[in-house]
Amino acid sequence: MLETEICGIKFKNPVFLASGIMGETGSALKRIAKGGAGAVTTKSIGLNPNPGHRNPTIVEVYGGFLNAMGLPNPGIDEYLEEIKEVRAELNRMNVKIIGSVYGKNEEEFAEVAKRMEKYVDIIELNISCPHAKGYGATIGQNPELSYSVCKAVKKSVKVPVFAKLTPNVTDIIEIAQAVVDAGVDGLVAINTVRGMAIDIKAKKPILGNKFGGLSGKAIKPIGIKVVWDLYENFDVPIIGVGGIMNGEDAIEYMMAGASAVQIGSGVYYRGYDIFKKVCDEIIDFLKEENLTLKEIVGIAHE
Ligand code: RRO
């Protein structure tokens, strides 16, 4: 009932793991696959190993989590070993892999995407990390840079390429227009919302990086509005992400225009099998309303 096709790829369900959570090792990806995800997204991977920001890198706040991990990853060559280990098993479980890629310029993005391509079903370009100087949103807040990164990657790989957008902009349509013009096959929205928490006893910011990105329940209305606007303006598939905890949240994103959703913070609240739970909740709703998955995508615009 939840099978869906996006860019010619068949997914067993539209409830995916978001980048950044449980995506650093092959065994963690396998664990999420067993929890019922239709696809898993890797941690964002760059050309070279990166230790990330200094601790603390994550803090629970009202409405979600504030993180400034700082793109920690072992670099593409070492990371591919992790994926190679689980690729066959994920294939057997019919779970797709979305490879999240970052870089500091178009050459780096294209190089990492090219090396990753053989092992993943979709490439997701992370041009939206809210607190990585020279990376992430430095690119995703600038339409020209966003265009050139997406264009370079599109030239270097054959698998579908999605761009993950930052909500930390004044005009997200301008950015989305640039990446769509560059030929991306789909959009992922949203990355985390820039924020800060201060320890009033220590009298200083809690995160080692001082500020970070907010995820979780609090950002859902922001994500819904972005997905709504993207759906109104573009004719490419959208993957909705931001504060999805249950089936109702997923359905809300779909009604705004998302063909699939990704879950990150929700894993902390409802466990590794949140994917199976959310799928069951979506199925219950569809049965109750006598609707199909296809019918609810964008239904709120009618
Ligand atoms: O690693 C991170 O700190 C991070 C990344 Br790459 C991102 O895209 N979004 C986020 O909230 N944190």
mmCIF file of C-alpha atoms and ligand atoms in Angstrom:
data_model
loop_
_atom_site.group_PDB
_atom_site.id
_atom_site.type_symbol
_atom_site.label_atom_id
_atom_site.label_comp_id
_atom_site.label_asym_id
_atom_site.label_seq_id
_atom_site.Cartn_x
_atom_site.Cartn_y
_atom_site.Cartn_z
ATOM 1 C CA MET A 1 0.000 0.000 0.000
ATOM 2 C CA LEU A 2 2.955 2.336 0.575
ATOM 3 C CA GLU A 3 5.096 1.355 -2.412
ATOM 4 C CA THR A 4 6.104 4.441 -4.317
ATOM 5 C CA GLU A 5 8.234 5.388 -7.296
ATOM 6 C CA ILE A 6 10.409 8.487 -7.345
ATOM 7 C CA CYS A 7 12.644 9.292 -10.312
ATOM 8 C CA GLY A 8 12.117 5.766 -11.627
ATOM 9 C CA ILE A 9 13.289 4.182 -8.357
ATOM 10 C CA LYS A 10 10.863 1.896 -6.558
ATOM 11 C CA PHE A 11 10.740 2.327 -2.782
ATOM 12 C CA LYS A 12 8.912 -0.110 -0.527
ATOM 13 C CA ASN A 13 7.649 2.853 1.475
ATOM 14 C CA PRO A 14 8.148 6.654 1.543
ATOM 15 C CA VAL A 15 9.507 6.883 5.111
ATOM 16 C CA PHE A 16 13.279 7.375 5.018
ATOM 17 C CA LEU A 17 16.123 8.027 7.439
ATOM 18 C CA ALA A 18 17.362 11.642 7.305
ATOM 19 C CA SER A 19 21.050 12.438 6.945
ATOM 20 C CA GLY A 20 23.070 12.950 10.105
ATOM 21 C CA ILE A 21 21.461 10.393 12.374
ATOM 22 C CA MET A 22 22.706 6.810 12.558
ATOM 23 C CA GLY A 23 24.319 7.224 9.158
ATOM 24 C CA GLU A 24 27.984 7.094 10.111
ATOM 25 C CA THR A 25 28.512 3.344 10.032
ATOM 26 C CA GLY A 26 27.235 0.437 7.993
ATOM 27 C CA SER A 27 25.921 -1.358 11.066
ATOM 28 C CA ALA A 28 23.870 1.674 12.114
ATOM 29 C CA LEU A 29 22.358 1.926 8.614
ATOM 30 C CA LYS A 30 21.458 -1.768 8.832
ATOM 31 C CA ARG A 31 19.783 -1.223 12.163
ATOM 32 C CA ILE A 32 17.594 1.525 10.677
ATOM 33 C CA ALA A 33 16.830 -0.646 7.636
ATOM 34 C CA LYS A 34 15.589 -3.321 10.029
ATOM 35 C CA GLY A 35 13.445 -0.646 11.676
ATOM 36 C CA GLY A 36 11.419 -0.445 8.477
ATOM 37 C CA ALA A 37 12.848 2.543 6.561
ATOM 38 C CA GLY A 38 12.194 2.601 2.800
ATOM 39 C CA ALA A 39 15.606 4.246 2.327
ATOM 40 C CA VAL A 40 18.493 5.323 4.509
ATOM 41 C CA THR A 41 20.498 8.507 4.032
ATOM 42 C CA THR A 42 24.180 8.490 4.927
ATOM 43 C CA LYS A 43 25.902 11.059 7.101
ATOM 44 C CA SER A 44 27.220 13.827 4.845
ATOM 45 C CA ILE A 45 30.533 12.639 3.436
ATOM 46 C CA GLY A 46 33.398 14.776 2.127
ATOM 47 C CA LEU A 47 36.608 14.150 0.246
ATOM 48 C CA ASN A 48 38.838 13.987 3.338
ATOM 49 C CA PRO A 49 38.356 12.850 6.962
ATOM 50 C CA ASN A 50 36.931 15.560 9.219
ATOM 51 C CA PRO A 51 36.882 15.422 13.052
ATOM 52 C CA GLY A 52 33.964 17.882 13.351
ATOM 53 C CA HIS A 53 33.385 20.643 15.901
ATOM 54 C CA ARG A 54 34.502 20.424 19.503
ATOM 55 C CA ASN A 55 32.166 19.214 22.241
ATOM 56 C CA PRO A 56 29.450 19.683 23.233
ATOM 57 C CA THR A 57 28.060 19.045 19.756
ATOM 58 C CA ILE A 58 24.421 18.362 20.614
ATOM 59 C CA VAL A 59 22.010 19.562 23.274
ATOM 60 C CA GLU A 60 18.329 18.830 23.828
ATOM 61 C CA VAL A 61 16.265 22.024 23.934
ATOM 62 C CA TYR A 62 12.561 22.816 24.107
ATOM 63 C CA GLY A 63 11.003 21.400 20.964
ATOM 64 C CA GLY A 64 13.982 19.429 19.712
ATOM 65 C CA PHE A 65 17.752 19.257 19.463
ATOM 66 C CA LEU A 66 20.354 21.872 18.734
ATOM 67 C CA ASN A 67 23.418 20.404 17.022
ATOM 68 C CA ALA A 68 26.721 21.584 15.674
ATOM 69 C CA MET A 69 28.419 18.290 14.881
ATOM 70 C CA GLY A 70 30.553 20.015 12.244
ATOM 71 C CA LEU A 71 30.359 17.442 9.458
ATOM 72 C CA PRO A 72 32.336 14.696 11.228
ATOM 73 C CA ASN A 73 33.091 11.864 8.787
ATOM 74 C CA PRO A 74 35.928 9.523 7.807
ATOM 75 C CA GLY A 75 36.240 10.807 4.229
ATOM 76 C CA ILE A 76 34.808 9.165 1.116
ATOM 77 C CA ASP A 77 37.322 6.324 0.668
ATOM 78 C CA GLU A 78 36.979 4.982 4.176
ATOM 79 C CA TYR A 79 33.219 5.561 4.236
ATOM 80 C CA LEU A 80 32.696 3.513 1.084
ATOM 81 C CA GLU A 81 33.988 0.502 3.015
ATOM 82 C CA GLU A 82 31.062 0.983 5.418
ATOM 83 C CA ILE A 83 28.519 1.050 2.592
ATOM 84 C CA LYS A 84 30.080 -1.865 0.728
ATOM 85 C CA GLU A 85 29.653 -3.988 3.832
ATOM 86 C CA VAL A 86 25.886 -3.494 3.991
ATOM 87 C CA ARG A 87 24.871 -2.817 0.395
ATOM 88 C CA ALA A 88 24.028 -6.461 -0.396
ATOM 89 C CA GLU A 89 21.976 -6.911 2.738
ATOM 90 C CA LEU A 90 20.090 -3.659 2.208
ATOM 91 C CA ASN A 91 19.356 -4.806 -1.357
ATOM 92 C CA ARG A 92 17.925 -8.035 0.003
ATOM 93 C CA MET A 93 15.707 -6.007 2.351
ATOM 94 C CA ASN A 94 14.738 -3.718 -0.552
ATOM 95 C CA VAL A 95 16.035 -0.652 1.269
ATOM 96 C CA LYS A 96 17.546 2.071 -0.928
ATOM 97 C CA ILE A 97 20.572 4.183 -0.048
ATOM 98 C CA ILE A 98 20.720 7.956 -0.399
ATOM 99 C CA GLY A 99 24.320 9.172 -0.300
ATOM 100 C CA SER A 100 24.714 12.612 1.276
ATOM 101 C CA VAL A 101 27.649 14.553 -0.132
ATOM 102 C CA TYR A 102 29.335 17.796 0.878
ATOM 103 C CA GLY A 103 32.347 19.696 -0.353
ATOM 104 C CA LYS A 104 33.864 23.134 -0.329
ATOM 105 C CA ASN A 105 33.489 23.740 -4.061
ATOM 106 C CA GLU A 106 31.996 22.211 -7.186
ATOM 107 C CA GLU A 107 35.082 20.091 -7.892
ATOM 108 C CA GLU A 108 34.960 18.467 -4.453
ATOM 109 C CA PHE A 109 31.220 17.851 -4.644
ATOM 110 C CA ALA A 110 31.565 16.296 -8.092
ATOM 111 C CA GLU A 111 34.501 14.116 -7.036
ATOM 112 C CA VAL A 112 32.813 12.722 -3.919
ATOM 113 C CA ALA A 113 29.521 12.168 -5.764
ATOM 114 C CA LYS A 114 31.350 10.302 -8.534
ATOM 115 C CA ARG A 115 33.140 8.001 -6.097
ATOM 116 C CA MET A 116 29.913 7.341 -4.214
ATOM 117 C CA GLU A 117 27.633 6.839 -7.192
ATOM 118 C CA LYS A 118 28.211 3.100 -7.671
ATOM 119 C CA TYR A 119 27.025 2.286 -4.162
ATOM 120 C CA VAL A 120 23.951 4.483 -3.766
ATOM 121 C CA ASP A 121 20.564 4.952 -5.458
ATOM 122 C CA ILE A 122 20.331 8.740 -5.111
ATOM 123 C CA ILE A 123 22.902 11.440 -4.395
ATOM 124 C CA GLU A 124 21.741 14.120 -1.933
ATOM 125 C CA LEU A 125 23.793 17.309 -2.085
ATOM 126 C CA ASN A 126 24.173 18.889 1.326
ATOM 127 C CA ILE A 127 24.428 22.568 0.444
ATOM 128 C CA SER A 128 22.638 23.491 3.647
ATOM 129 C CA CYS A 129 24.576 22.685 6.849
ATOM 130 C CA PRO A 130 23.801 25.771 8.975
ATOM 131 C CA HIS A 131 27.152 26.156 10.691
ATOM 132 C CA ALA A 132 30.006 24.910 8.487
ATOM 133 C CA LYS A 133 32.139 27.808 7.325
ATOM 134 C CA GLY A 134 32.918 27.584 3.609
ATOM 135 C CA TYR A 135 30.693 24.521 3.240
ATOM 136 C CA GLY A 136 26.993 23.880 3.594
ATOM 137 C CA ALA A 137 24.793 26.944 3.736
ATOM 138 C CA THR A 138 27.639 29.157 2.512
ATOM 139 C CA ILE A 139 26.775 27.472 -0.779
ATOM 140 C CA GLY A 140 23.054 26.943 -0.226
ATOM 141 C CA GLN A 141 22.390 30.585 0.614
ATOM 142 C CA ASN A 142 23.947 31.725 -2.634
ATOM 143 C CA PRO A 143 22.055 30.975 -5.870
ATOM 144 C CA GLU A 144 25.149 31.169 -8.118
ATOM 145 C CA LEU A 145 27.198 28.785 -5.963
ATOM 146 C CA SER A 146 24.210 26.453 -5.582
ATOM 147 C CA TYR A 147 23.778 26.397 -9.341
ATOM 148 C CA SER A 148 27.415 25.640 -10.097
ATOM 149 C CA VAL A 149 27.695 22.852 -7.503
ATOM 150 C CA CYS A 150 24.510 21.140 -8.716
ATOM 151 C CA LYS A 151 25.486 21.565 -12.361
ATOM 152 C CA ALA A 152 28.947 20.059 -11.780
ATOM 153 C CA VAL A 153 27.510 17.055 -9.935
ATOM 154 C CA LYS A 154 24.809 16.500 -12.546
ATOM 155 C CA LYS A 155 27.548 16.387 -15.169
ATOM 156 C CA SER A 156 29.582 13.817 -13.262
ATOM 157 C CA VAL A 157 26.980 11.218 -12.183
ATOM 158 C CA LYS A 158 24.085 9.297 -13.719
ATOM 159 C CA VAL A 159 22.018 8.510 -10.602
ATOM 160 C CA PRO A 160 19.292 11.003 -9.617
ATOM 161 C CA VAL A 161 20.623 14.040 -7.765
ATOM 162 C CA PHE A 162 18.619 15.818 -5.052
ATOM 163 C CA ALA A 163 19.624 19.107 -3.410
ATOM 164 C CA LYS A 164 18.958 19.550 0.315
ATOM 165 C CA LEU A 165 17.904 23.121 1.026
ATOM 166 C CA THR A 166 18.440 25.359 4.023
ATOM 167 C CA PRO A 167 15.510 27.248 5.565
ATOM 168 C CA ASN A 168 18.005 29.924 6.689
ATOM 169 C CA VAL A 169 17.397 32.171 3.679
ATOM 170 C CA THR A 170 15.072 35.033 2.873
ATOM 171 C CA ASP A 171 13.970 33.625 -0.489
ATOM 172 C CA ILE A 172 14.042 29.857 -0.746
ATOM 173 C CA ILE A 173 12.377 29.946 -4.166
ATOM 174 C CA GLU A 174 15.362 31.813 -5.587
ATOM 175 C CA ILE A 175 17.710 29.066 -4.340
ATOM 176 C CA ALA A 176 15.395 26.260 -5.449
ATOM 177 C CA GLN A 177 15.084 27.887 -8.881
ATOM 178 C CA ALA A 178 18.880 27.909 -9.209
ATOM 179 C CA VAL A 179 19.246 24.203 -8.376
ATOM 180 C CA VAL A 180 16.306 23.211 -10.581
ATOM 181 C CA ASP A 181 17.855 25.242 -13.424
ATOM 182 C CA ALA A 182 21.070 23.295 -12.825
ATOM 183 C CA GLY A 183 19.098 20.127 -13.518
ATOM 184 C CA VAL A 184 18.619 18.488 -10.116
ATOM 185 C CA ASP A 185 16.084 15.678 -10.123
ATOM 186 C CA GLY A 186 14.477 16.558 -6.807
ATOM 187 C CA LEU A 187 14.543 18.669 -3.666
ATOM 188 C CA VAL A 188 14.959 17.769 0.002
ATOM 189 C CA ALA A 189 13.656 20.294 2.529
ATOM 190 C CA ILE A 190 14.522 21.338 5.156
ATOM 191 C CA ASN A 191 17.924 21.187 6.847
ATOM 192 C CA THR A 192 18.071 22.489 10.428
ATOM 193 C CA VAL A 193 17.140 26.014 11.509
ATOM 194 C CA ARG A 194 19.985 28.119 12.886
ATOM 195 C CA GLY A 195 19.782 28.578 16.668
ATOM 196 C CA MET A 196 21.645 28.965 19.967
ATOM 197 C CA ALA A 197 21.287 27.984 23.633
ATOM 198 C CA ILE A 198 23.076 29.662 26.550
ATOM 199 C CA ASP A 199 24.047 28.008 29.835
ATOM 200 C CA ILE A 200 23.013 30.739 32.293
ATOM 201 C CA LYS A 201 25.236 29.430 35.098
ATOM 202 C CA ALA A 202 28.331 29.220 32.898
ATOM 203 C CA LYS A 203 27.175 32.435 31.210
ATOM 204 C CA LYS A 204 28.124 31.231 27.748
ATOM 205 C CA PRO A 205 26.739 29.317 24.759
ATOM 206 C CA ILE A 206 26.372 25.580 25.403
ATOM 207 C CA LEU A 207 27.579 24.245 22.058
ATOM 208 C CA GLY A 208 31.315 24.119 21.398
ATOM 209 C CA ASN A 209 30.624 25.936 18.131
ATOM 210 C CA LYS A 210 28.393 28.446 20.022
ATOM 211 C CA PHE A 211 25.495 28.143 17.545
ATOM 212 C CA GLY A 212 24.015 25.231 15.677
ATOM 213 C CA GLY A 213 20.966 23.882 13.869
ATOM 214 C CA LEU A 214 17.595 23.157 15.446
ATOM 215 C CA SER A 215 15.807 19.920 14.553
ATOM 216 C CA GLY A 216 12.705 18.239 15.956
ATOM 217 C CA LYS A 217 9.044 19.099 16.587
ATOM 218 C CA ALA A 218 9.627 22.871 16.773
ATOM 219 C CA ILE A 219 10.661 23.158 13.125
ATOM 220 C CA LYS A 220 7.788 21.214 11.554
ATOM 221 C CA PRO A 221 5.657 24.262 10.596
ATOM 222 C CA ILE A 222 8.723 25.825 8.956
ATOM 223 C CA GLY A 223 9.322 22.666 6.929
ATOM 224 C CA ILE A 224 5.662 22.379 5.935
ATOM 225 C CA LYS A 225 5.637 25.950 4.582
ATOM 226 C CA VAL A 226 8.846 25.389 2.609
ATOM 227 C CA VAL A 227 7.531 22.147 1.077
ATOM 228 C CA TRP A 228 4.247 23.911 0.272
ATOM 229 C CA ASP A 229 6.083 26.734 -1.530
ATOM 230 C CA LEU A 230 8.350 24.325 -3.433
ATOM 231 C CA TYR A 231 5.356 22.281 -4.575
ATOM 232 C CA GLU A 232 3.596 25.414 -5.822
ATOM 233 C CA ASN A 233 6.615 26.525 -7.846
ATOM 234 C CA PHE A 234 8.414 23.423 -9.161
ATOM 235 C CA ASP A 235 7.638 20.199 -10.912
ATOM 236 C CA VAL A 236 10.247 17.934 -9.307
ATOM 237 C CA PRO A 237 9.732 15.438 -6.475
ATOM 238 C CA ILE A 238 10.151 16.795 -2.961
ATOM 239 C CA ILE A 239 11.322 14.876 0.102
ATOM 240 C CA GLY A 240 9.995 16.540 3.266
ATOM 241 C CA VAL A 241 12.028 16.584 6.463
ATOM 242 C CA GLY A 242 11.820 18.476 9.756
ATOM 243 C CA GLY A 243 10.064 17.442 12.961
ATOM 244 C CA ILE A 244 8.325 14.282 11.783
ATOM 245 C CA MET A 245 7.484 12.146 14.804
ATOM 246 C CA ASN A 246 4.451 10.156 13.657
ATOM 247 C CA GLY A 247 2.195 9.258 10.759
ATOM 248 C CA GLU A 248 0.160 12.441 11.067
ATOM 249 C CA ASP A 249 3.277 14.573 10.683
ATOM 250 C CA ALA A 250 4.338 12.554 7.618
ATOM 251 C CA ILE A 251 0.861 12.914 6.088
ATOM 252 C CA GLU A 252 0.949 16.666 6.696
ATOM 253 C CA TYR A 253 4.215 16.916 4.724
ATOM 254 C CA MET A 254 2.733 14.784 1.945
ATOM 255 C CA MET A 255 -0.397 16.902 1.743
ATOM 256 C CA ALA A 256 1.884 19.951 1.441
ATOM 257 C CA GLY A 257 3.555 18.248 -1.527
ATOM 258 C CA ALA A 258 6.208 15.775 -0.337
ATOM 259 C CA SER A 259 6.432 12.466 -2.213
ATOM 260 C CA ALA A 260 8.437 10.969 0.654
ATOM 261 C CA VAL A 261 9.678 12.033 4.074
ATOM 262 C CA GLN A 262 12.842 11.700 6.130
ATOM 263 C CA ILE A 263 13.046 11.243 9.891
ATOM 264 C CA GLY A 264 15.985 12.276 12.078
ATOM 265 C CA SER A 265 15.277 13.455 15.624
ATOM 266 C CA GLY A 266 12.229 11.174 15.778
ATOM 267 C CA VAL A 267 14.568 8.177 16.083
ATOM 268 C CA TYR A 268 15.608 9.439 19.533
ATOM 269 C CA TYR A 269 12.015 9.725 20.716
ATOM 270 C CA ARG A 270 10.438 6.598 19.218
ATOM 271 C CA GLY A 271 13.337 4.223 18.626
ATOM 272 C CA TYR A 272 14.914 2.561 15.590
ATOM 273 C CA ASP A 273 11.592 1.125 14.480
ATOM 274 C CA ILE A 274 9.915 4.556 14.208
ATOM 275 C CA PHE A 275 9.897 3.907 10.437
ATOM 276 C CA LYS A 276 7.653 0.871 10.768
ATOM 277 C CA LYS A 277 5.438 2.704 13.268
ATOM 278 C CA VAL A 278 5.029 5.739 10.986
ATOM 279 C CA CYS A 279 4.247 3.477 8.003
ATOM 280 C CA ASP A 280 1.534 1.686 10.015
ATOM 281 C CA GLU A 281 0.084 5.042 11.077
ATOM 282 C CA ILE A 282 0.006 6.273 7.468
ATOM 283 C CA ILE A 283 -1.707 3.055 6.345
ATOM 284 C CA ASP A 284 -4.362 3.412 9.081
ATOM 285 C CA PHE A 285 -5.099 6.963 7.929
ATOM 286 C CA LEU A 286 -5.307 6.015 4.250
ATOM 287 C CA LYS A 287 -7.718 3.182 5.064
ATOM 288 C CA GLU A 288 -9.864 5.411 7.248
ATOM 289 C CA GLU A 289 -10.054 8.091 4.573
ATOM 290 C CA ASN A 290 -10.254 5.648 1.676
ATOM 291 C CA LEU A 291 -7.342 7.366 -0.062
ATOM 292 C CA THR A 292 -4.127 6.205 -1.730
ATOM 293 C CA LEU A 293 -0.640 7.491 -1.073
ATOM 294 C CA LYS A 294 -0.531 9.065 -4.531
ATOM 295 C CA GLU A 295 -3.772 10.915 -3.875
ATOM 296 C CA ILE A 296 -2.582 12.639 -0.724
ATOM 297 C CA VAL A 297 0.612 14.101 -2.233
ATOM 298 C CA GLY A 298 -0.190 17.795 -2.678
ATOM 299 C CA ILE A 299 -3.895 17.292 -1.872
ATOM 300 C CA ALA A 300 -3.961 20.396 0.349
ATOM 301 C CA HIS A 301 -3.315 22.577 -2.710
ATOM 302 C CA GLU A 302 -6.501 21.513 -4.495
HETATM 303 O O1 RRO B 1 27.294 17.823 10.820
HETATM 304 C C1 RRO B 1 26.534 18.741 11.201
HETATM 305 O O2 RRO B 1 26.819 19.472 12.147
HETATM 306 C C2 RRO B 1 25.267 19.047 10.526
HETATM 307 C C3 RRO B 1 25.075 18.970 9.161
HETATM 308 BR BR1 RRO B 1 26.377 18.335 8.018
HETATM 309 C C4 RRO B 1 23.840 19.392 8.590
HETATM 310 O O3 RRO B 1 23.621 19.373 7.373
HETATM 311 N N1 RRO B 1 22.898 19.858 9.417
HETATM 312 C C5 RRO B 1 23.068 19.907 10.745
HETATM 313 O O4 RRO B 1 22.159 20.328 11.461
HETATM 314 N N2 RRO B 1 24.262 19.503 11.287
#
